Amino acid sequence: FIEDRRLLPPSSWRARLVRWLDRRAFRAVDVVLADTPQQAAYWAALAGLPLDRFLVVPVGADEEVFDPARRAATPCDESGPLRVLFYGTYSPLHGAETIIEAVHRLERDGEQVALVMIGTGQCEAVVRRRAGELGLAQVTFIPLVPETELPGWIAWANIVLGIFGATAKAARVVPNKVYQAMAMGAAVVTRDSPALRWLAGGEPCVVLVPPGDSEALAGAMRRLRSRDMREQIGQTARRVFEQRASPSARARALRPLFERAERRLRSARRRVP
């Protein structure tokens, strides 16, 4: 609320109260689950705690909902405009204005792009106004939809967009939609960040662009007109998801938590007369 969405001045008493509550919450528990190593390091510094108090477990996605078979079964029409999907809450982290500017660049160069933007939120009015000012030919704004409808949109899209904000939080997180699109084997474009590079582990599973760079985003979308390139990225994305963020991978990440709990339980039993 303070650092990313900037809804409160950092020096206000409400901001100081929130920071105090955050620190109290972190210090009140034995183990904190963090979604990326970058988040763990940030929270450790915020709370003044050692890093060994944190356990990194990727967010992942529900594969019963985000089923790759659904995308594979969807016919792909290459004759029409490039189909691009964004969904989210329009917080500064998402950098949705960058998407509008990138699509405008493509249309100005004669490219046909069908952009669907799903969601509501803080920066939505600014994004809608900018799209109107630029006169985008094929942009559709849709309110929030149930999660169960998102796989249908991911299957429709040639490209799924992640986040493009330049906030500090945007560099520390891997958003839900990136995991969800990767689970379905979709081609994803998102901002370059330490968190995304940690997840990718050197694999070309997503296309990374600098934050807030509409020209780079437009170039990435232009390259992804190639169906072969999209399929290659999507297949790699699915493989990385299985290795790093699937239910079984997250279970492995949680194993140290249960081993720690087991050691504590054994120690407590030994102390009981």
Short mmCIF file of N, CA and C in Angstrom, two decimals, residues 39-105:
data_model
loop_
_atom_site.label_atom_id
_atom_site.label_comp_id
_atom_site.label_asym_id
_atom_site.label_seq_id
_atom_site.Cartn_x
_atom_site.Cartn_y
_atom_site.Cartn_z
N GLN A 39 11.97 -11.55 -2.43
CA GLN A 39 11.00 -11.17 -1.40
C GLN A 39 11.52 -11.55 -0.01
N ALA A 40 12.09 -12.72 0.10
CA ALA A 40 12.62 -13.16 1.39
C ALA A 40 13.68 -12.19 1.91
N ALA A 41 14.59 -11.77 1.03
CA ALA A 41 15.64 -10.84 1.45
C ALA A 41 15.06 -9.49 1.86
N TYR A 42 14.06 -9.03 1.10
CA TYR A 42 13.43 -7.75 1.43
C TYR A 42 12.73 -7.82 2.78
N TRP A 43 11.95 -8.88 2.99
CA TRP A 43 11.21 -9.01 4.26
C TRP A 43 12.16 -9.20 5.44
N ALA A 44 13.24 -9.95 5.22
CA ALA A 44 14.22 -10.14 6.29
C ALA A 44 14.81 -8.80 6.72
N ALA A 45 15.13 -7.96 5.74
CA ALA A 45 15.67 -6.64 6.07
C ALA A 45 14.63 -5.77 6.76
N LEU A 46 13.39 -5.85 6.29
CA LEU A 46 12.31 -5.06 6.89
C LEU A 46 12.10 -5.42 8.35
N ALA A 47 12.11 -6.73 8.64
CA ALA A 47 11.81 -7.21 9.99
C ALA A 47 13.04 -7.33 10.86
N GLY A 48 14.24 -7.21 10.28
CA GLY A 48 15.45 -7.41 11.06
C GLY A 48 15.63 -8.84 11.50
N LEU A 49 15.33 -9.78 10.59
CA LEU A 49 15.40 -11.20 10.90
C LEU A 49 16.45 -11.88 10.02
N PRO A 50 17.02 -13.00 10.49
CA PRO A 50 17.97 -13.74 9.65
C PRO A 50 17.24 -14.43 8.49
N LEU A 51 17.93 -14.61 7.38
CA LEU A 51 17.31 -15.23 6.21
C LEU A 51 16.88 -16.67 6.46
N ASP A 52 17.53 -17.35 7.44
CA ASP A 52 17.14 -18.74 7.66
C ASP A 52 15.76 -18.87 8.30
N ARG A 53 15.13 -17.75 8.64
CA ARG A 53 13.75 -17.78 9.14
C ARG A 53 12.75 -17.87 7.96
N PHE A 54 13.26 -17.74 6.72
CA PHE A 54 12.39 -17.68 5.54
C PHE A 54 12.58 -18.93 4.67
N LEU A 55 11.48 -19.38 4.09
CA LEU A 55 11.50 -20.53 3.19
C LEU A 55 10.85 -20.10 1.88
N VAL A 56 11.54 -20.31 0.76
CA VAL A 56 11.03 -19.86 -0.54
C VAL A 56 10.20 -20.96 -1.18
N VAL A 57 8.95 -20.64 -1.46
CA VAL A 57 8.02 -21.56 -2.12
C VAL A 57 7.33 -20.81 -3.25
N PRO A 58 7.54 -21.19 -4.51
CA PRO A 58 6.90 -20.47 -5.62
C PRO A 58 5.37 -20.49 -5.50
N VAL A 59 4.74 -19.44 -6.02
CA VAL A 59 3.28 -19.35 -5.98
C VAL A 59 2.64 -20.47 -6.79
N GLY A 60 3.14 -20.72 -8.00
CA GLY A 60 2.59 -21.78 -8.83
C GLY A 60 1.20 -21.46 -9.34
N ALA A 61 0.49 -22.50 -9.79
CA ALA A 61 -0.86 -22.34 -10.34
C ALA A 61 -1.60 -23.65 -10.19
N ASP A 62 -2.91 -23.57 -10.15
CA ASP A 62 -3.78 -24.75 -10.04
C ASP A 62 -3.90 -25.41 -11.41
N GLU A 63 -3.24 -26.53 -11.58
CA GLU A 63 -3.23 -27.20 -12.89
C GLU A 63 -4.58 -27.82 -13.25
N GLU A 64 -5.45 -28.02 -12.27
CA GLU A 64 -6.79 -28.48 -12.61
C GLU A 64 -7.59 -27.39 -13.31
N VAL A 65 -7.24 -26.14 -13.05
CA VAL A 65 -7.88 -25.01 -13.73
C VAL A 65 -7.08 -24.62 -14.97
N PHE A 66 -5.78 -24.43 -14.80
CA PHE A 66 -4.91 -23.98 -15.89
C PHE A 66 -4.26 -25.20 -16.54
N ASP A 67 -5.07 -25.91 -17.29
CA ASP A 67 -4.70 -27.19 -17.88
C ASP A 67 -4.09 -26.96 -19.26
N PRO A 68 -2.84 -27.43 -19.50
CA PRO A 68 -2.22 -27.22 -20.81
C PRO A 68 -2.96 -27.90 -21.95
N ALA A 69 -3.73 -28.95 -21.64
CA ALA A 69 -4.48 -29.64 -22.70
C ALA A 69 -5.52 -28.72 -23.32
N ARG A 70 -6.03 -27.78 -22.52
CA ARG A 70 -7.04 -26.87 -23.04
C ARG A 70 -6.47 -25.97 -24.12
N ARG A 71 -5.27 -25.49 -23.89
CA ARG A 71 -4.64 -24.64 -24.90
C ARG A 71 -4.28 -25.45 -26.14
N ALA A 72 -3.77 -26.65 -25.93
CA ALA A 72 -3.37 -27.50 -27.06
C ALA A 72 -4.57 -27.84 -27.95
N ALA A 73 -5.76 -27.90 -27.37
CA ALA A 73 -6.96 -28.28 -28.12
C ALA A 73 -7.63 -27.10 -28.81
N THR A 74 -7.13 -25.88 -28.58
CA THR A 74 -7.74 -24.69 -29.17
C THR A 74 -7.15 -24.41 -30.54
N PRO A 75 -7.99 -24.33 -31.60
CA PRO A 75 -7.46 -24.02 -32.94
C PRO A 75 -6.75 -22.67 -32.96
N CYS A 76 -5.69 -22.58 -33.72
CA CYS A 76 -4.90 -21.35 -33.79
C CYS A 76 -5.00 -20.77 -35.20
N ASP A 77 -5.71 -19.65 -35.32
CA ASP A 77 -5.87 -18.96 -36.60
C ASP A 77 -4.77 -17.93 -36.76
N GLU A 78 -3.88 -18.16 -37.72
CA GLU A 78 -2.75 -17.26 -37.93
C GLU A 78 -3.06 -16.15 -38.92
N SER A 79 -4.28 -16.15 -39.50
CA SER A 79 -4.57 -15.18 -40.55
C SER A 79 -5.04 -13.84 -40.01
N GLY A 80 -5.53 -13.79 -38.79
CA GLY A 80 -6.08 -12.56 -38.24
C GLY A 80 -5.05 -11.76 -37.48
N PRO A 81 -5.51 -10.80 -36.69
CA PRO A 81 -4.59 -9.97 -35.89
C PRO A 81 -3.91 -10.78 -34.80
N LEU A 82 -2.80 -10.28 -34.33
CA LEU A 82 -2.09 -10.89 -33.20
C LEU A 82 -2.96 -10.72 -31.95
N ARG A 83 -3.25 -11.82 -31.27
CA ARG A 83 -4.14 -11.79 -30.12
C ARG A 83 -3.31 -11.67 -28.84
N VAL A 84 -3.51 -10.59 -28.10
CA VAL A 84 -2.70 -10.28 -26.93
C VAL A 84 -3.61 -10.13 -25.72
N LEU A 85 -3.22 -10.76 -24.60
CA LEU A 85 -4.04 -10.77 -23.39
C LEU A 85 -3.30 -10.17 -22.21
N PHE A 86 -3.98 -9.28 -21.51
CA PHE A 86 -3.52 -8.79 -20.20
C PHE A 86 -4.66 -8.99 -19.22
N TYR A 87 -4.33 -9.45 -18.01
CA TYR A 87 -5.32 -9.40 -16.94
C TYR A 87 -4.63 -9.08 -15.63
N GLY A 88 -5.33 -8.33 -14.77
CA GLY A 88 -4.73 -7.92 -13.51
C GLY A 88 -5.53 -6.82 -12.85
N THR A 89 -4.94 -6.25 -11.81
CA THR A 89 -5.62 -5.27 -10.97
C THR A 89 -5.22 -3.83 -11.27
N TYR A 90 -4.45 -3.61 -12.31
CA TYR A 90 -4.06 -2.27 -12.72
C TYR A 90 -3.32 -1.51 -11.61
N SER A 91 -2.59 -2.20 -10.79
CA SER A 91 -1.74 -1.52 -9.81
C SER A 91 -0.49 -1.02 -10.53
N PRO A 92 0.27 -0.10 -9.91
CA PRO A 92 1.50 0.39 -10.57
C PRO A 92 2.45 -0.74 -10.94
N LEU A 93 2.44 -1.82 -10.19
CA LEU A 93 3.29 -2.97 -10.48
C LEU A 93 3.07 -3.49 -11.90
N HIS A 94 1.83 -3.43 -12.39
CA HIS A 94 1.51 -4.00 -13.70
C HIS A 94 2.03 -3.16 -14.85
N GLY A 95 2.13 -1.85 -14.65
CA GLY A 95 2.63 -1.00 -15.74
C GLY A 95 1.81 -1.10 -17.00
N ALA A 96 0.48 -1.10 -16.86
CA ALA A 96 -0.39 -1.33 -18.02
C ALA A 96 -0.31 -0.22 -19.05
N GLU A 97 0.09 0.98 -18.64
CA GLU A 97 0.24 2.06 -19.61
C GLU A 97 1.28 1.70 -20.68
N THR A 98 2.31 0.96 -20.28
CA THR A 98 3.35 0.53 -21.23
C THR A 98 2.75 -0.35 -22.32
N ILE A 99 1.77 -1.17 -21.95
CA ILE A 99 1.13 -2.05 -22.94
C ILE A 99 0.41 -1.22 -24.00
N ILE A 100 -0.34 -0.20 -23.55
CA ILE A 100 -1.08 0.66 -24.48
C ILE A 100 -0.13 1.34 -25.46
N GLU A 101 0.97 1.85 -24.93
CA GLU A 101 1.95 2.54 -25.78
C GLU A 101 2.59 1.57 -26.77
N ALA A 102 2.85 0.34 -26.34
CA ALA A 102 3.47 -0.65 -27.23
C ALA A 102 2.53 -1.03 -28.37
N VAL A 103 1.27 -1.25 -28.05
CA VAL A 103 0.30 -1.60 -29.09
C VAL A 103 0.13 -0.44 -30.06
N HIS A 104 0.15 0.78 -29.55
CA HIS A 104 0.07 1.95 -30.44
C HIS A 104 1.25 1.96 -31.41
N ARG A 105 2.44 1.65 -30.94
CA ARG A 105 3.61 1.59 -31.83
C ARG A 105 3.39 0.56 -32.93
#
